[in-house]
Amino acid sequence: MNWQKVLADNGYRVSGPRRLVMQLLADSVQPMTPLEIYQALSQSGRDLGMVSVYRALELLTELGLVCLVYKPDGSAGYVAGSSGHHHHILCKKCHCAITFAGSEDLDSLVKRVEAETKFRVSDHLLQLYGICPECQEKLVDSAEEN
Amino acid sequence: MNWQKVLADNGYRVSGPRRLVMQLLADSVQPMTPLEIYQALSQSGRDLGMVSVYRALELLTELGLVCLVYKPDGSAGYVAGSSGHHHHILCKKCHCAITFAGSEDLDSLVKRVEAETKFRVSDHLLQLYGICPECQEKLVDSAEEN
DNA sequence: AGCTTATTGAAAAATATTATCAATAAGGTT
DNA sequence: AACCTTATTGATAATATTTTTCAATAAGCT
């Protein structure tokens, strides 16, 4: 199911700005803020308003086509989102973000916390932070130079 | 280890605004935004500047005395933080937030993701969402009325 | 009580986000 | 392929949020 179809099936048009934002995020390995998105598109000659970036992001997020992720410093950015239950892992070095599938791995934790707190858990926010394979390589290389 | 001591031990003074913000958050069951904190304190007669709220929050967060949590709608708020490795669970009804201890529950998930992605994981962001015991009660009560 | 200097608060500046509304363009229809 | 309907855009203005600046204040030491 491609993103154009998701838009169409929900009664939305595949407009220029939406296409630009979606494609940019799909091509980017790093989460981007609204301003970064606007600047990247402007600089590559696309003419669109900041407002359209906000609106496109809002809609695409609502439809699950992009996700809001939190960087290690607490600031937020958008990434193209895969379908299904998933989470993100972010590299602290190069700031790339990739997804991993959600699974029943959290079940035992959720059960424990429900017992402890008497909450009924319905949902969660989970992100991992670390160093991506490429940046691990670079760290090894620079260590060898010494 | 009380919060005054943490401030002092790190070379900071226990000032009026810092005390007000810290005590307000300690008494609040819900995460609060800087603006909400400022308004709550102003309305209860305390005279302090918005800027001081921002500065106090920045410092207290840095020292681990308060935590930034993300509400279900994606907006953020501050809560008084307990010490040690912990996470938060938020109620979708009344928006109260309480902490639960972190543990090795995530280990198997982290191992799986490291194997899948070749990332080296160092850190994580985890929050749970659900319905707190009190709100579960209320839901039952209101159902009985019908 | 006095001294030193971290901290505050008011005001202004810089950023970020949202609302308004006429002009435009997407996608169906002929 | 031209036309019509209306969702969507973009320019501008209005709001809201966060940061900077710097003289005045007060926390904590002596």
mmCIF file of C-alpha atoms (C1' of nucleotides) in Angstrom:
data_model
loop_
_atom_site.group_PDB
_atom_site.id
_atom_site.type_symbol
_atom_site.label_atom_id
_atom_site.label_comp_id
_atom_site.label_asym_id
_atom_site.label_seq_id
_atom_site.Cartn_x
_atom_site.Cartn_y
_atom_site.Cartn_z
ATOM 1 C CA MET A 1 0.000 0.000 0.000
ATOM 2 C CA ASN A 2 1.785 3.136 -1.178
ATOM 3 C CA TRP A 3 1.295 6.499 0.356
ATOM 4 C CA GLN A 4 -0.601 7.965 -2.575
ATOM 5 C CA LYS A 5 -3.218 5.321 -2.174
ATOM 6 C CA VAL A 6 -3.498 5.949 1.549
ATOM 7 C CA LEU A 7 -4.184 9.607 0.857
ATOM 8 C CA ALA A 8 -6.704 8.844 -1.874
ATOM 9 C CA ASP A 9 -8.488 6.157 0.121
ATOM 10 C CA ASN A 10 -8.997 8.644 2.911
ATOM 11 C CA GLY A 11 -10.382 11.281 0.601
ATOM 12 C CA TYR A 12 -7.299 13.457 0.395
ATOM 13 C CA ARG A 13 -5.580 14.681 -2.751
ATOM 14 C CA VAL A 14 -2.025 13.913 -3.726
ATOM 15 C CA SER A 15 -0.872 17.508 -3.878
ATOM 16 C CA GLY A 16 2.519 18.979 -4.676
ATOM 17 C CA PRO A 17 3.560 19.893 -1.145
ATOM 18 C CA ARG A 18 2.431 16.565 0.275
ATOM 19 C CA ARG A 19 4.415 14.750 -2.406
ATOM 20 C CA LEU A 20 7.521 16.833 -1.770
ATOM 21 C CA VAL A 21 7.441 16.363 1.984
ATOM 22 C CA MET A 22 6.725 12.652 1.722
ATOM 23 C CA GLN A 23 9.487 12.022 -0.792
ATOM 24 C CA LEU A 24 12.012 14.086 1.108
ATOM 25 C CA LEU A 25 11.370 12.187 4.313
ATOM 26 C CA ALA A 26 11.428 8.866 2.489
ATOM 27 C CA ASP A 27 14.881 9.735 1.142
ATOM 28 C CA SER A 28 16.244 11.090 4.417
ATOM 29 C CA VAL A 29 17.965 8.840 6.904
ATOM 30 C CA GLN A 30 17.658 11.481 9.610
ATOM 31 C CA PRO A 31 14.548 12.824 11.295
ATOM 32 C CA MET A 32 13.791 16.354 10.131
ATOM 33 C CA THR A 33 12.051 19.293 11.747
ATOM 34 C CA PRO A 34 9.437 21.311 9.854
ATOM 35 C CA LEU A 35 11.976 24.085 9.335
ATOM 36 C CA GLU A 36 14.647 21.714 8.033
ATOM 37 C CA ILE A 37 12.152 20.239 5.620
ATOM 38 C CA TYR A 38 11.103 23.643 4.389
ATOM 39 C CA GLN A 39 14.702 24.783 3.926
ATOM 40 C CA ALA A 40 15.802 21.603 2.177
ATOM 41 C CA LEU A 41 12.957 21.864 -0.297
ATOM 42 C CA SER A 42 13.398 25.590 -0.856
ATOM 43 C CA GLN A 43 17.103 25.191 -1.498
ATOM 44 C CA SER A 44 16.513 22.509 -4.081
ATOM 45 C CA GLY A 45 14.353 24.969 -5.959
ATOM 46 C CA ARG A 46 10.927 23.858 -4.842
ATOM 47 C CA ASP A 47 8.577 26.698 -4.171
ATOM 48 C CA LEU A 48 6.278 25.987 -1.297
ATOM 49 C CA GLY A 49 5.172 27.710 1.862
ATOM 50 C CA MET A 50 6.204 26.871 5.392
ATOM 51 C CA VAL A 51 2.544 26.545 6.240
ATOM 52 C CA SER A 52 2.128 23.715 3.773
ATOM 53 C CA VAL A 53 4.955 21.835 5.431
ATOM 54 C CA TYR A 54 3.170 22.022 8.772
ATOM 55 C CA ARG A 55 -0.103 20.967 7.237
ATOM 56 C CA ALA A 56 1.411 18.128 5.242
ATOM 57 C CA LEU A 57 3.200 16.807 8.326
ATOM 58 C CA GLU A 58 0.058 16.973 10.393
ATOM 59 C CA LEU A 59 -1.926 15.001 7.854
ATOM 60 C CA LEU A 60 0.782 12.478 7.034
ATOM 61 C CA THR A 61 1.305 11.832 10.728
ATOM 62 C CA GLU A 62 -2.403 11.342 11.274
ATOM 63 C CA LEU A 63 -2.469 8.781 8.490
ATOM 64 C CA GLY A 64 0.565 7.024 9.898
ATOM 65 C CA LEU A 65 2.710 7.733 6.851
ATOM 66 C CA VAL A 66 5.286 9.651 8.857
ATOM 67 C CA CYS A 67 6.232 9.398 12.519
ATOM 68 C CA LEU A 68 7.349 11.900 15.095
ATOM 69 C CA VAL A 69 10.490 10.722 16.868
ATOM 70 C CA TYR A 70 12.403 12.214 19.775
ATOM 71 C CA LYS A 71 16.113 12.741 19.392
ATOM 72 C CA PRO A 72 18.508 12.065 22.257
ATOM 73 C CA ASP A 73 18.531 15.769 23.127
ATOM 74 C CA GLY A 74 14.759 15.779 23.500
ATOM 75 C CA SER A 75 13.968 17.682 20.321
ATOM 76 C CA ALA A 76 11.599 16.109 17.860
ATOM 77 C CA GLY A 77 11.731 15.331 14.161
ATOM 78 C CA TYR A 78 9.742 13.524 11.521
ATOM 79 C CA VAL A 79 10.688 10.338 9.694
ATOM 80 C CA ALA A 80 8.936 8.352 7.000
ATOM 81 C CA GLY A 81 7.118 5.587 8.799
ATOM 82 C CA SER A 82 6.691 1.997 7.825
ATOM 83 C CA SER A 83 3.341 0.356 8.332
ATOM 84 C CA GLY A 84 2.447 -1.906 11.219
ATOM 85 C CA HIS A 85 3.539 -1.762 14.814
ATOM 86 C CA HIS A 86 7.097 -0.528 14.946
ATOM 87 C CA HIS A 87 9.561 1.633 16.838
ATOM 88 C CA HIS A 88 12.676 3.614 16.019
ATOM 89 C CA ILE A 89 16.300 3.348 16.906
ATOM 90 C CA LEU A 90 18.456 6.451 16.536
ATOM 91 C CA CYS A 91 22.190 6.814 16.174
ATOM 92 C CA LYS A 92 23.736 9.285 18.592
ATOM 93 C CA LYS A 93 26.619 9.960 16.214
ATOM 94 C CA CYS A 94 25.144 10.484 12.747
ATOM 95 C CA HIS A 95 21.531 10.891 13.893
ATOM 96 C CA CYS A 96 20.198 8.385 11.406
ATOM 97 C CA ALA A 97 16.977 6.681 12.410
ATOM 98 C CA ILE A 98 15.740 3.279 11.373
ATOM 99 C CA THR A 99 12.733 1.246 12.363
ATOM 100 C CA PHE A 100 12.436 -2.099 14.041
ATOM 101 C CA ALA A 101 9.329 -4.203 14.338
ATOM 102 C CA GLY A 102 7.336 -4.101 17.540
ATOM 103 C CA SER A 103 6.678 -7.452 19.098
ATOM 104 C CA GLU A 104 5.561 -9.190 22.239
ATOM 105 C CA ASP A 105 8.916 -8.422 23.855
ATOM 106 C CA LEU A 106 7.331 -5.797 26.038
ATOM 107 C CA ASP A 107 4.579 -8.064 27.320
ATOM 108 C CA SER A 108 6.330 -9.194 30.461
ATOM 109 C CA LEU A 109 7.303 -5.649 31.347
ATOM 110 C CA VAL A 110 3.769 -4.425 30.768
ATOM 111 C CA LYS A 111 2.358 -7.210 32.932
ATOM 112 C CA ARG A 112 4.788 -6.393 35.702
ATOM 113 C CA VAL A 113 3.938 -2.699 35.631
ATOM 114 C CA GLU A 114 0.202 -3.359 35.510
ATOM 115 C CA ALA A 115 0.560 -5.500 38.630
ATOM 116 C CA GLU A 116 2.693 -2.897 40.374
ATOM 117 C CA THR A 117 0.648 0.181 39.494
ATOM 118 C CA LYS A 118 -2.853 -1.233 38.841
ATOM 119 C CA PHE A 119 -2.882 0.786 35.628
ATOM 120 C CA ARG A 120 -4.417 -0.824 32.580
ATOM 121 C CA VAL A 121 -1.839 -0.334 29.840
ATOM 122 C CA SER A 122 -3.063 0.290 26.313
ATOM 123 C CA ASP A 123 -0.170 1.840 24.518
ATOM 124 C CA HIS A 124 3.474 2.787 24.710
ATOM 125 C CA LEU A 125 6.237 4.998 23.431
ATOM 126 C CA LEU A 126 9.538 3.244 22.878
ATOM 127 C CA GLN A 127 12.721 4.393 21.202
ATOM 128 C CA LEU A 128 16.237 3.076 21.425
ATOM 129 C CA TYR A 129 19.421 5.084 21.170
ATOM 130 C CA GLY A 130 22.884 3.895 20.289
ATOM 131 C CA ILE A 131 25.527 3.757 17.594
ATOM 132 C CA CYS A 132 24.767 2.556 14.098
ATOM 133 C CA PRO A 133 26.995 -0.003 12.293
ATOM 134 C CA GLU A 134 28.605 2.651 10.064
ATOM 135 C CA CYS A 135 29.548 4.867 12.984
ATOM 136 C CA GLN A 136 30.924 1.889 14.900
ATOM 137 C CA GLU A 137 33.235 1.293 11.932
ATOM 138 C CA LYS A 138 34.366 4.875 11.945
ATOM 139 C CA LEU A 139 35.152 4.729 15.634
ATOM 140 C CA VAL A 140 37.314 1.661 15.102
ATOM 141 C CA ASP A 141 39.093 3.284 12.147
ATOM 142 C CA SER A 142 39.914 6.460 14.009
ATOM 143 C CA ALA A 143 41.203 4.434 16.961
ATOM 144 C CA GLU A 144 43.563 2.591 14.623
ATOM 145 C CA GLU A 145 45.044 5.820 13.384
ATOM 146 C CA ASN A 146 46.495 6.561 16.804
ATOM 147 C CA MET B 1 19.314 12.775 49.014
ATOM 148 C CA ASN B 2 16.966 15.721 48.858
ATOM 149 C CA TRP B 3 16.870 18.149 45.998
ATOM 150 C CA GLN B 4 18.367 21.040 47.943
ATOM 151 C CA LYS B 5 21.436 18.989 48.575
ATOM 152 C CA VAL B 6 21.724 18.021 44.926
ATOM 153 C CA LEU B 7 21.693 21.689 43.982
ATOM 154 C CA ALA B 8 24.233 22.627 46.643
ATOM 155 C CA ASP B 9 26.523 19.723 45.883
ATOM 156 C CA ASN B 10 26.666 20.846 42.290
ATOM 157 C CA GLY B 11 27.489 24.415 43.200
ATOM 158 C CA TYR B 12 24.044 25.881 42.642
ATOM 159 C CA ARG B 13 22.033 27.976 45.037
ATOM 160 C CA VAL B 14 18.648 27.055 46.428
ATOM 161 C CA SER B 15 16.838 30.091 45.128
ATOM 162 C CA GLY B 16 13.214 31.143 45.394
ATOM 163 C CA PRO B 17 12.144 30.266 41.847
ATOM 164 C CA ARG B 18 13.910 26.906 41.935
ATOM 165 C CA ARG B 19 12.194 26.049 45.197
ATOM 166 C CA LEU B 20 8.783 27.085 43.885
ATOM 167 C CA VAL B 21 9.078 25.096 40.678
ATOM 168 C CA MET B 22 10.449 22.033 42.433
ATOM 169 C CA GLN B 23 7.764 22.032 45.109
ATOM 170 C CA LEU B 24 4.959 22.608 42.629
ATOM 171 C CA LEU B 25 6.056 19.689 40.483
ATOM 172 C CA ALA B 26 6.549 17.485 43.534
ATOM 173 C CA ASP B 27 2.943 18.185 44.533
ATOM 174 C CA SER B 28 1.466 17.780 41.076
ATOM 175 C CA VAL B 29 0.250 14.427 39.813
ATOM 176 C CA GLN B 30 0.181 15.704 36.247
ATOM 177 C CA PRO B 31 3.059 16.749 34.003
ATOM 178 C CA MET B 32 3.107 20.514 33.567
ATOM 179 C CA THR B 33 4.351 22.770 30.788
ATOM 180 C CA PRO B 34 6.473 25.839 31.552
ATOM 181 C CA LEU B 35 3.458 28.061 30.968
ATOM 182 C CA GLU B 36 1.230 26.003 33.256
ATOM 183 C CA ILE B 37 3.861 26.150 35.971
ATOM 184 C CA TYR B 38 4.211 29.901 35.610
ATOM 185 C CA GLN B 39 0.446 30.438 35.721
ATOM 186 C CA ALA B 40 -0.105 28.140 38.678
ATOM 187 C CA LEU B 41 2.556 29.937 40.701
ATOM 188 C CA SER B 42 1.394 33.399 39.663
ATOM 189 C CA GLN B 43 -2.195 32.631 40.591
ATOM 190 C CA SER B 44 -1.207 31.433 44.024
ATOM 191 C CA GLY B 45 0.389 34.799 44.620
ATOM 192 C CA ARG B 46 3.998 33.973 43.897
ATOM 193 C CA ASP B 47 5.809 36.627 41.996
ATOM 194 C CA LEU B 48 8.320 35.222 39.585
ATOM 195 C CA GLY B 49 9.200 35.643 35.950
ATOM 196 C CA MET B 50 8.460 33.256 33.126
ATOM 197 C CA VAL B 51 12.158 33.246 32.335
ATOM 198 C CA SER B 52 12.991 31.847 35.729
ATOM 199 C CA VAL B 53 10.621 28.971 35.151
ATOM 200 C CA TYR B 54 12.464 28.069 31.959
ATOM 201 C CA ARG B 55 15.814 28.378 33.655
ATOM 202 C CA ALA B 56 14.783 26.393 36.699
ATOM 203 C CA LEU B 57 13.382 23.605 34.541
ATOM 204 C CA GLU B 58 16.519 23.465 32.454
ATOM 205 C CA LEU B 59 18.737 23.129 35.498
ATOM 206 C CA LEU B 60 16.507 20.741 37.410
ATOM 207 C CA THR B 61 16.239 18.522 34.350
ATOM 208 C CA GLU B 62 19.974 18.527 33.890
ATOM 209 C CA LEU B 63 20.419 17.436 37.504
ATOM 210 C CA GLY B 64 17.818 14.714 37.108
ATOM 211 C CA LEU B 65 15.475 16.257 39.655
ATOM 212 C CA VAL B 66 12.668 16.636 37.146
ATOM 213 C CA CYS B 67 11.908 14.691 33.970
ATOM 214 C CA LEU B 68 10.442 15.640 30.632
ATOM 215 C CA VAL B 69 7.627 13.295 29.651
ATOM 216 C CA TYR B 70 5.589 13.065 26.471
ATOM 217 C CA LYS B 71 1.830 13.044 26.759
ATOM 218 C CA PRO B 72 -0.296 10.809 24.535
ATOM 219 C CA ASP B 73 -0.961 13.735 22.207
ATOM 220 C CA GLY B 74 2.769 14.258 21.702
ATOM 221 C CA SER B 75 3.082 17.411 23.754
ATOM 222 C CA ALA B 76 5.600 17.475 26.558
ATOM 223 C CA GLY B 77 5.485 18.290 30.238
ATOM 224 C CA TYR B 78 7.678 18.152 33.310
ATOM 225 C CA VAL B 79 7.257 15.904 36.335
ATOM 226 C CA ALA B 80 9.246 15.581 39.529
ATOM 227 C CA GLY B 81 11.609 12.707 38.989
ATOM 228 C CA SER B 82 12.605 9.986 41.341
ATOM 229 C CA SER B 83 16.207 8.892 41.428
ATOM 230 C CA GLY B 84 17.598 5.835 39.731
ATOM 231 C CA HIS B 85 16.606 4.254 36.447
ATOM 232 C CA HIS B 86 12.898 4.648 35.966
ATOM 233 C CA HIS B 87 10.162 5.370 33.452
ATOM 234 C CA HIS B 88 6.729 6.901 33.491
ATOM 235 C CA ILE B 89 3.237 5.663 32.942
ATOM 236 C CA LEU B 90 0.543 8.203 32.074
ATOM 237 C CA CYS B 91 -3.204 8.017 32.398
ATOM 238 C CA LYS B 92 -5.079 8.933 29.241
ATOM 239 C CA LYS B 93 -8.118 10.026 31.234
ATOM 240 C CA CYS B 94 -6.877 12.189 34.102
ATOM 241 C CA HIS B 95 -3.352 12.719 32.749
ATOM 242 C CA CYS B 96 -1.705 11.753 35.989
ATOM 243 C CA ALA B 97 1.809 10.382 35.666
ATOM 244 C CA ILE B 98 3.585 8.005 37.976
ATOM 245 C CA THR B 99 6.943 6.324 37.792
ATOM 246 C CA PHE B 100 7.903 2.688 37.668
ATOM 247 C CA ALA B 101 11.345 1.249 38.136
ATOM 248 C CA GLY B 102 13.405 0.335 35.120
ATOM 249 C CA SER B 103 14.701 -3.185 35.067
ATOM 250 C CA GLU B 104 16.208 -5.858 32.898
ATOM 251 C CA ASP B 105 12.838 -6.423 31.244
ATOM 252 C CA LEU B 106 14.030 -4.714 28.103
ATOM 253 C CA ASP B 107 17.183 -6.774 27.790
ATOM 254 C CA SER B 108 15.800 -9.422 25.474
ATOM 255 C CA LEU B 109 14.254 -6.802 23.229
ATOM 256 C CA VAL B 110 17.484 -4.844 23.112
ATOM 257 C CA LYS B 111 19.458 -7.960 22.252
ATOM 258 C CA ARG B 112 17.042 -8.825 19.473
ATOM 259 C CA VAL B 113 17.199 -5.346 17.975
ATOM 260 C CA GLU B 114 20.980 -5.231 18.223
ATOM 261 C CA ALA B 115 21.145 -8.500 16.304
ATOM 262 C CA GLU B 116 18.654 -7.275 13.701
ATOM 263 C CA THR B 117 20.085 -3.825 13.163
ATOM 264 C CA LYS B 118 23.754 -4.170 14.188
ATOM 265 C CA PHE B 119 23.293 -1.044 16.276
ATOM 266 C CA ARG B 120 24.970 -0.928 19.662
ATOM 267 C CA VAL B 121 22.222 0.190 22.034
ATOM 268 C CA SER B 122 23.167 2.448 24.922
ATOM 269 C CA ASP B 123 19.982 4.067 26.008
ATOM 270 C CA HIS B 124 16.232 4.167 25.588
ATOM 271 C CA LEU B 125 13.074 6.192 25.922
ATOM 272 C CA LEU B 126 10.136 4.283 27.287
ATOM 273 C CA GLN B 127 6.729 5.430 28.455
ATOM 274 C CA LEU B 128 3.520 3.538 28.950
ATOM 275 C CA TYR B 129 0.008 4.882 28.464
ATOM 276 C CA GLY B 130 -3.190 3.576 29.918
ATOM 277 C CA ILE B 131 -5.894 4.114 32.509
ATOM 278 C CA CYS B 132 -5.043 4.636 36.170
ATOM 279 C CA PRO B 133 -6.849 2.703 38.956
ATOM 280 C CA GLU B 134 -8.976 5.718 39.930
ATOM 281 C CA CYS B 135 -10.190 6.316 36.393
ATOM 282 C CA GLN B 136 -10.949 2.616 35.946
ATOM 283 C CA GLU B 137 -13.219 2.922 38.976
ATOM 284 C CA LYS B 138 -14.967 5.929 37.534
ATOM 285 C CA LEU B 139 -15.575 4.118 34.270
ATOM 286 C CA VAL B 140 -17.192 1.226 36.128
ATOM 287 C CA ASP B 141 -19.319 3.615 38.193
ATOM 288 C CA SER B 142 -20.610 5.528 35.224
ATOM 289 C CA ALA B 143 -21.415 2.263 33.448
ATOM 290 C CA GLU B 144 -23.521 1.182 36.427
ATOM 291 C CA GLU B 145 -25.572 4.352 36.247
ATOM 292 C CA ASN B 146 -26.998 3.325 32.893
ATOM 293 C "C1'" DA C 1 26.402 42.486 59.231
ATOM 294 C "C1'" DG C 2 29.001 42.653 55.016
ATOM 295 C "C1'" DC C 3 30.877 40.851 50.681
ATOM 296 C "C1'" DT C 4 30.953 38.296 46.454
ATOM 297 C "C1'" DT C 5 28.826 36.613 42.733
ATOM 298 C "C1'" DA C 6 25.131 33.460 41.111
ATOM 299 C "C1'" DT C 7 20.566 34.332 40.000
ATOM 300 C "C1'" DT C 8 16.567 36.921 38.932
ATOM 301 C "C1'" DG C 9 13.160 39.738 36.304
ATOM 302 C "C1'" DA C 10 11.707 43.087 32.823
ATOM 303 C "C1'" DA C 11 11.939 44.096 28.241
ATOM 304 C "C1'" DA C 12 13.211 43.101 23.748
ATOM 305 C "C1'" DA C 13 14.561 39.938 20.211
ATOM 306 C "C1'" DA C 14 14.312 35.757 17.970
ATOM 307 C "C1'" DT C 15 11.677 31.438 16.782
ATOM 308 C "C1'" DA C 16 7.979 28.716 16.145
ATOM 309 C "C1'" DT C 17 3.155 27.812 15.238
ATOM 310 C "C1'" DT C 18 -1.626 28.859 13.922
ATOM 311 C "C1'" DA C 19 -5.486 31.469 11.626
ATOM 312 C "C1'" DT C 20 -7.510 33.908 7.541
ATOM 313 C "C1'" DC C 21 -8.912 34.073 2.962
ATOM 314 C "C1'" DA C 22 -8.445 34.928 -1.966
ATOM 315 C "C1'" DA C 23 -6.010 32.314 -5.646
ATOM 316 C "C1'" DT C 24 -4.720 27.853 -7.381
ATOM 317 C "C1'" DA C 25 -4.714 23.142 -8.848
ATOM 318 C "C1'" DA C 26 -6.275 18.073 -8.122
ATOM 319 C "C1'" DG C 27 -9.202 14.862 -9.761
ATOM 320 C "C1'" DG C 28 -13.644 13.648 -11.331
ATOM 321 C "C1'" DT C 29 -17.054 14.615 -15.358
ATOM 322 C "C1'" DT C 30 -18.403 15.477 -19.767
ATOM 323 C "C1'" DA D 1 -9.015 17.654 -23.824
ATOM 324 C "C1'" DA D 2 -11.536 21.324 -21.803
ATOM 325 C "C1'" DC D 3 -14.519 22.069 -17.707
ATOM 326 C "C1'" DC D 4 -16.243 22.185 -12.934
ATOM 327 C "C1'" DT D 5 -16.157 21.570 -8.166
ATOM 328 C "C1'" DT D 6 -13.933 22.097 -4.121
ATOM 329 C "C1'" DA D 7 -9.834 20.647 -1.441
ATOM 330 C "C1'" DT D 8 -5.568 22.726 -0.906
ATOM 331 C "C1'" DT D 9 -2.172 26.226 -1.147
ATOM 332 C "C1'" DG D 10 0.543 30.431 -0.013
ATOM 333 C "C1'" DA D 11 0.981 35.277 1.539
ATOM 334 C "C1'" DT D 12 0.142 37.882 5.373
ATOM 335 C "C1'" DA D 13 -0.968 38.640 9.874
ATOM 336 C "C1'" DA D 14 -1.793 37.152 14.431
ATOM 337 C "C1'" DT D 15 -0.298 34.168 18.459
ATOM 338 C "C1'" DA D 16 2.516 31.667 21.037
ATOM 339 C "C1'" DT D 17 6.879 30.098 22.640
ATOM 340 C "C1'" DT D 18 11.691 30.427 23.791
ATOM 341 C "C1'" DT D 19 16.064 32.925 24.191
ATOM 342 C "C1'" DT D 20 19.029 37.000 24.988
ATOM 343 C "C1'" DT D 21 20.568 40.989 27.548
ATOM 344 C "C1'" DC D 22 21.831 43.422 31.513
ATOM 345 C "C1'" DA D 23 21.078 46.081 35.678
ATOM 346 C "C1'" DA D 24 19.078 44.898 40.248
ATOM 347 C "C1'" DT D 25 18.597 41.439 43.768
ATOM 348 C "C1'" DA D 26 19.480 37.910 47.107
ATOM 349 C "C1'" DA D 27 21.923 33.309 48.448
ATOM 350 C "C1'" DG D 28 25.411 31.704 51.073
ATOM 351 C "C1'" DC D 29 30.078 32.348 52.729
ATOM 352 C "C1'" DT D 30 33.248 34.959 56.068
#
